[in-house]
Every structure is written in C-alpha cells, then in structure tokens.
Amino acid sequence: MALSSTLPHNRAPRPAARGLSHRAATVLRALTGRHWTLHAGAVVLVLVIAVLLLTPWIAPYDPAHQDLAHRLAAPSAQHWLGTDQLGRDVLSRLMYGGRFSVSIAAITLVLSVVAGTVIGAFSARRGGIVDEIVMRTTDLFISIPDVVVALFLIAAFGAGYGILIAALTLVGWTPFARLMRGLALDINSREYIEAAEALGCSKTFIIFRHVIPNALRPVLSLGFLRFGHKLITVGGLSYLGLGVQPPDSDWGAMLLDAQPYMEHVPLLVIAPGATIFITALSVTLIGHGLELKRKRRADAV
C-alpha cells in the first residue's frame, strides 16, 4: 500500500461542528446585542441591594457585639469571614456597614442629579448673564475636590451623616449641570420647543415638560457612572475619620479599623475593599450599558 494512502485526507467540517460554531456565534451576538454589561451590572446590584435591605433579618450577629475571647478569629462555620480586633463578626459588620455606605452614596447622587439637571436646564433656557454665571460657578466647583469641601464643612459644623451628604452634594451637581446645559441648548432649537413658545407656554413649563424629559437618558447614564465615584469618596472620607461616626460604621471605617492588622489578618481589609469594588463596578457597568444602548438607538435613527 502506498504511503499516501495511509495519511488522513482533509475532510469538510462536520455538520455538528458547524452547528456548534453557529450556536456560539449566535450566543455572542445575543450578548452583544442585549448589552451584557447592563444585565451583568443589574444582577449584581440587585443582589447587593437585596442583601442590604434584608440585613436586619439575615445578619448572623449584632454588628456591635464584642467577643474578646475570639478576637481576630479565622473564618469558620460560626463566623464566615472571621472576627475583627474586638471579636465582632466581620460579615455582620459588612452588611450593616453597607447600608450606610450605599445609602449615603445613593442619596448624594439623587440630590446631585436633581440639582444639576434643573440648574443646567434653567441656565440654558435663560442664557445671557445667568448662563455665564452658572457656568463659571460650575467650573469653580469642578476644580475643588470633594474631600476639601468635606474638610471645610466638617471643621465648621462637625462630622456626621448629614454633613457628609451636604459636602458631596455641594460639588456633585456640577457634572450634571454641564451635561444638561449642553443637551438643553440642542433641545431648545427643536421645532416642538418653538411650537410651545408660540402657544404661550412659560419657560418653566417648557423646561419640565419638554427639555428635561428629552434629556433624561444621558443624564441617567452619567448618574450610574458617577455612583462608583460617590461610593469610593464616601469610603475614603470614612477612612480619614470624616464619615459615619462610632458606634455606627461603614465600609471605609472598617478599612481604617483593619489597617493595623492587615498583615496578620488580610481578610479584614479584603472584605470591605472587595465589597466597595464590586458594588461600584456593578453600577458602573449599568451606566456603561445604558450609554451603549442610547448610542446604538441614536445611530439607528
């Protein structure tokens, strides 16, 4: 028998292989078309919010309960993430602390979105010297870091939950005002705005009935993208001792308490740090997915 007859001949791909590759391509297109970042971020965020809302019922221990006999204990069946330097359950403190961290970031973000959207819309609608003053004020606040404003307010009024929210809101509205102004300037040139003006509608009515609703999608996308920044800022301020005060605690305060023990018990730092990262990443993915969805809709028009 000739040598060539013993060699395998190239064959066409089997139908099963072609079907497998076709299914893989279909799944890939489905993930891309359905904005997988949006869905992935939403799933993680829903899980985080569900855990935080159910914390009083599912947390294994009181976050303030101390057990000095079992301080700095390793993870076990009784304490899934171990205990801290005072014998407090890390998982329980993580769950209760998240309620403060996420709520502060969420409240600050909502106030910033509302204030920035209204200010930007009115600035674009009024124009002239009013618009110039608002934009220069926006530039001023954008140039000031959140931490500096927080330090000033805390030095003047003392640390606390409300002061932290006020400090972050005071400078947090500026990106939304700048974005809203640009969108409103474009919307103000549309024909339906001219028709509303011809019918005698007031500027306030036009802003809240036509301008803001037609600019909400990009504003909301930016809001989700900014949530991670808010959450990390809240954690950073608490790490500096400027956030929630004892006996309450949040993720940033847990990082501060764990710093002296991070070499021997690294989980004390990893747990709150990873939680901040995962939560911030999930909301950022939602914002990224919303922005991609908006751009694809705009391209399709």
C-alpha positions as a printed NumPy array, in Angstrom:
array([[  0.   ,   0.   ,   0.   ],
       [  1.302,   3.434,  -0.862],
       [  2.365,   5.73 ,   1.94 ],
       [ -0.034,   8.421,   0.802],
       [ -2.957,   6.079,   1.245],
       [ -2.234,   5.792,   4.984],
       [ -2.375,   9.554,   5.553],
       [ -5.723,  11.064,   6.603],
       [ -7.391,  13.171,   3.992],
       [ -8.735,  16.651,   4.791],
       [-12.436,  16.49 ,   5.224],
       [-15.095,  19.132,   5.257],
       [-16.247,  20.276,   8.707],
       [-18.816,  18.001,  10.199],
       [-22.376,  19.296,  10.479],
       [-22.171,  19.047,  14.273],
       [-19.062,  21.246,  14.338],
       [-20.687,  23.774,  12.043],
       [-23.774,  23.788,  14.252],
       [-21.661,  24.302,  17.374],
       [-19.801,  27.261,  15.894],
       [-23.075,  28.718,  14.676],
       [-24.605,  28.467,  18.142],
       [-21.533,  30.055,  19.71 ],
       [-21.727,  32.945,  17.252],
       [-25.451,  33.33 ,  17.98 ],
       [-24.84 ,  33.481,  21.73 ],
       [-22.074,  36.041,  21.232],
       [-24.321,  38.234,  19.072],
       [-27.112,  37.925,  21.624],
       [-24.85 ,  39.002,  24.454],
       [-23.562,  41.926,  22.441],
       [-26.982,  42.976,  21.216],
       [-28.565,  42.809,  24.654],
       [-25.914,  44.938,  26.324],
       [-24.425,  42.28 ,  28.589],
       [-22.754,  44.936,  30.749],
       [-26.159,  46.342,  31.62 ],
       [-27.563,  42.937,  32.566],
       [-24.485,  41.791,  34.475],
       [-24.313,  45.002,  36.48 ],
       [-28.056,  44.906,  37.198],
       [-27.902,  41.333,  38.517],
       [-25.026,  42.102,  40.9  ],
       [-26.594,  45.37 ,  42.062],
       [-29.959,  43.721,  42.755],
       [-28.207,  41.076,  44.844],
       [-26.299,  43.711,  46.821],
       [-29.431,  45.79 ,  47.443],
       [-31.429,  42.7  ,  48.447],
       [-28.785,  41.7  ,  50.999],
       [-28.611,  45.227,  52.438],
       [-32.401,  45.52 ,  52.695],
       [-32.68 ,  42.126,  54.408],
       [-29.693,  42.687,  56.688],
       [-31.706,  43.068,  59.949],
       [-33.213,  39.618,  59.368],
       [-30.349,  37.676,  57.788],
       [-27.276,  39.09 ,  59.538],
       [-25.893,  36.332,  61.797],
       [-24.863,  38.634,  64.692],
       [-25.297,  42.079,  66.149],
       [-22.546,  44.147,  64.461],
       [-21.656,  45.8  ,  67.791],
       [-21.471,  42.571,  69.806],
       [-17.942,  42.027,  71.131],
       [-16.382,  38.665,  71.948],
       [-12.82 ,  39.379,  73.042],
       [-12.153,  35.698,  73.659],
       [-12.442,  35.107,  69.9  ],
       [-10.866,  38.286,  68.543],
       [ -9.167,  38.093,  65.119],
       [-10.568,  34.601,  64.603],
       [-10.18 ,  32.917,  61.227],
       [-13.228,  32.185,  59.044],
       [-15.301,  29.331,  60.428],
       [-18.813,  27.903,  60.411],
       [-19.776,  30.361,  63.175],
       [-18.1  ,  33.403,  61.585],
       [-17.921,  33.045,  57.812],
       [-15.497,  35.958,  57.418],
       [-13.909,  35.715,  60.849],
       [-13.914,  38.373,  63.574],
       [-12.186,  41.725,  63.981],
       [ -9.91 ,  43.081,  66.691],
       [-12.812,  43.305,  69.151],
       [-14.305,  39.947,  68.319],
       [-17.128,  41.396,  66.244],
       [-18.453,  39.343,  63.331],
       [-16.981,  40.735,  60.106],
       [-19.844,  39.573,  57.891],
       [-22.451,  41.266,  60.071],
       [-20.448,  44.492,  60.179],
       [-20.008,  44.305,  56.415],
       [-23.752,  44.005,  55.877],
       [-24.738,  46.751,  58.298],
       [-21.9  ,  48.997,  57.167],
       [-23.03 ,  48.663,  53.574],
       [-26.38 ,  50.181,  54.496],
       [-24.62 ,  53.398,  55.489],
       [-22.154,  53.466,  52.584],
       [-24.668,  52.734,  49.827],
       [-27.398,  54.95 ,  51.276],
       [-25.074,  57.951,  51.598],
       [-23.795,  57.492,  48.046],
       [-27.327,  56.983,  46.674],
       [-28.856,  59.984,  48.471],
       [-25.966,  62.192,  47.422],
       [-26.25 ,  61.037,  43.828],
       [-30.024,  61.646,  43.653],
       [-29.661,  65.147,  45.099],
       [-26.792,  65.904,  42.711],
       [-28.733,  64.663,  39.666],
       [-31.849,  66.657,  40.545],
       [-29.973,  69.856,  41.356],
       [-27.624,  69.654,  38.386],
       [-30.393,  68.806,  35.92 ],
       [-32.616,  71.696,  36.999],
       [-29.756,  74.198,  37.176],
       [-28.374,  73.201,  33.78 ],
       [-31.787,  73.325,  32.105],
       [-32.638,  76.748,  33.524],
       [-29.171,  78.051,  32.655],
       [-29.528,  77.034,  29.002],
       [-33.066,  78.37 ,  28.837],
       [-32.284,  81.751,  30.361],
       [-28.975,  82.316,  28.564],
       [-27.074,  85.583,  28.775],
       [-25.503,  86.666,  32.032],
       [-27.366,  83.986,  34.011],
       [-25.873,  81.225,  31.882],
       [-22.417,  82.765,  32.182],
       [-22.623,  82.966,  35.986],
       [-23.849,  79.382,  36.29 ],
       [-21.119,  78.015,  34.036],
       [-18.358,  79.901,  35.818],
       [-19.705,  78.667,  39.147],
       [-19.734,  75.15 ,  37.742],
       [-16.097,  75.495,  36.672],
       [-15.202,  76.693,  40.175],
       [-16.836,  73.767,  41.956],
       [-15.45 ,  71.224,  39.475],
       [-11.943,  72.397,  40.34 ],
       [-12.489,  71.763,  44.074],
       [-12.019,  68.145,  45.248],
       [-14.833,  66.603,  47.27 ],
       [-12.509,  65.92 ,  50.191],
       [-11.575,  69.617,  50.515],
       [-15.223,  70.658,  50.705],
       [-15.904,  67.9  ,  53.246],
       [-12.974,  69.025,  55.394],
       [-14.238,  72.614,  55.355],
       [-17.819,  71.717,  56.296],
       [-16.774,  69.227,  58.967],
       [-14.401,  71.78 ,  60.501],
       [-17.247,  74.302,  60.572],
       [-20.191,  72.104,  61.614],
       [-18.719,  68.826,  62.86 ],
       [-18.718,  65.318,  61.395],
       [-21.932,  63.45 ,  60.763],
       [-24.255,  61.737,  58.316],
       [-25.938,  64.953,  57.122],
       [-22.717,  66.933,  56.789],
       [-21.19 ,  64.224,  54.6  ],
       [-24.217,  64.239,  52.296],
       [-24.175,  68.058,  52.118],
       [-20.463,  68.135,  51.305],
       [-20.723,  65.607,  48.488],
       [-23.861,  67.222,  47.06 ],
       [-22.36 ,  70.711,  47.113],
       [-19.825,  69.764,  44.458],
       [-21.586,  66.731,  42.971],
       [-24.191,  68.617,  40.923],
       [-21.671,  70.237,  38.587],
       [-21.125,  67.409,  36.015],
       [-24.88 ,  67.006,  35.606],
       [-25.421,  70.749,  35.196],
       [-22.78 ,  70.949,  32.473],
       [-24.184,  67.913,  30.633],
       [-27.766,  69.12 ,  30.965],
       [-26.884,  72.574,  29.674],
       [-25.339,  71.142,  26.516],
       [-28.323,  68.882,  25.914],
       [-30.787,  71.668,  26.623],
       [-29.114,  74.021,  24.153],
       [-29.683,  71.433,  21.436],
       [-33.264,  70.713,  22.52 ],
       [-34.144,  74.406,  22.666],
       [-33.574,  74.652,  18.916],
       [-36.114,  71.937,  18.1  ],
       [-39.388,  72.69 ,  16.36 ],
       [-41.609,  71.439,  19.19 ],
       [-39.964,  73.942,  21.551],
       [-40.74 ,  76.755,  19.097],
       [-44.325,  75.489,  18.869],
       [-44.64 ,  75.505,  22.674],
       [-43.332,  79.062,  22.777],
       [-45.787,  80.115,  20.074],
       [-48.621,  78.699,  22.171],
       [-47.548,  80.929,  25.06 ],
       [-46.141,  78.232,  27.357],
       [-43.961,  79.543,  30.17 ],
       [-40.241,  78.822,  30.351],
       [-40.721,  76.741,  33.491],
       [-43.384,  74.608,  31.804],
       [-41.192,  74.088,  28.736],
       [-38.23 ,  73.07 ,  30.872],
       [-40.098,  70.482,  32.945],
       [-42.425,  69.275,  30.209],
       [-40.129,  69.158,  27.174],
       [-36.46 ,  69.864,  27.919],
       [-35.721,  67.672,  30.941],
       [-37.747,  64.59 ,  29.839],
       [-35.985,  64.563,  26.462],
       [-32.548,  64.715,  28.106],
       [-33.028,  62.169,  30.87 ],
       [-31.346,  59.179,  29.195],
       [-27.806,  60.592,  29.007],
       [-28.221,  62.222,  32.419],
       [-29.213,  58.904,  33.992],
       [-26.311,  57.157,  32.25 ],
       [-23.922,  59.685,  33.763],
       [-25.605,  59.223,  37.134],
       [-24.9  ,  55.499,  37.152],
       [-21.337,  56.114,  36.032],
       [-20.839,  58.63 ,  38.859],
       [-22.223,  56.344,  41.581],
       [-18.951,  54.439,  41.836],
       [-17.096,  57.712,  42.352],
       [-19.539,  58.682,  45.104],
       [-19.204,  55.319,  46.851],
       [-15.417,  55.407,  46.754],
       [-15.409,  59.019,  48.009],
       [-17.676,  58.076,  50.916],
       [-15.338,  55.211,  51.768],
       [-12.302,  57.454,  51.504],
       [-13.782,  60.106,  53.804],
       [-14.779,  57.465,  56.349],
       [-11.262,  56.045,  56.134],
       [-10.   ,  59.5  ,  57.104],
       [-12.405,  59.574,  60.042],
       [-14.7  ,  62.17 ,  58.43 ],
       [-17.662,  59.93 ,  57.69 ],
       [-20.055,  57.958,  59.849],
       [-19.063,  58.182,  63.492],
       [-18.966,  55.347,  66.082],
       [-20.837,  53.308,  67.178],
       [-22.074,  53.247,  63.576],
       [-19.694,  52.11 ,  60.887],
       [-19.403,  51.749,  57.132],
       [-17.026,  50.092,  54.698],
       [-14.471,  52.914,  54.822],
       [-14.404,  52.879,  58.617],
       [-13.884,  49.106,  58.526],
       [-10.815,  49.634,  56.353],
       [ -9.485,  52.144,  58.869],
       [-10.053,  49.787,  61.816],
       [ -8.426,  46.879,  59.968],
       [ -5.267,  48.705,  58.894],
       [ -3.121,  47.767,  61.951],
       [ -3.966,  44.075,  61.464],
       [ -3.803,  43.791,  57.684],
       [ -0.515,  41.863,  57.674],
       [ -1.748,  39.169,  60.044],
       [ -5.441,  39.103,  59.072],
       [ -5.642,  40.417,  55.488],
       [ -9.298,  39.389,  55.202],
       [-10.238,  42.337,  57.419],
       [ -9.085,  44.643,  54.611],
       [-10.01 ,  42.452,  51.649],
       [-13.668,  42.041,  52.678],
       [-14.723,  45.727,  52.759],
       [-12.374,  46.651,  49.917],
       [-13.761,  43.959,  47.635],
       [-17.328,  44.902,  48.561],
       [-16.74 ,  48.535,  47.63 ],
       [-15.146,  47.469,  44.347],
       [-17.894,  45.007,  43.381],
       [-20.713,  47.425,  44.211],
       [-19.09 ,  50.325,  42.386],
       [-18.288,  48.12 ,  39.396],
       [-21.868,  46.813,  39.126],
       [-23.364,  50.302,  38.958],
       [-20.665,  51.45 ,  36.541],
       [-21.495,  48.516,  34.253],
       [-25.145,  49.572,  34.301],
       [-24.191,  53.104,  33.326],
       [-21.917,  51.82 ,  30.572],
       [-24.658,  49.565,  29.259],
       [-27.224,  52.377,  29.246],
       [-24.817,  54.624,  27.375],
       [-24.14 ,  51.942,  24.746],
       [-27.864,  51.348,  24.374],
       [-28.531,  55.05 ,  23.917],
       [-25.785,  55.453,  21.329],
       [-26.981,  52.466,  19.314],
       [-30.518,  53.814,  19.303],
       [-29.215,  57.192,  18.189],
       [-27.183,  55.598,  15.396],
       [-30.209,  53.607,  14.253],
       [-32.357,  56.728,  13.885]])
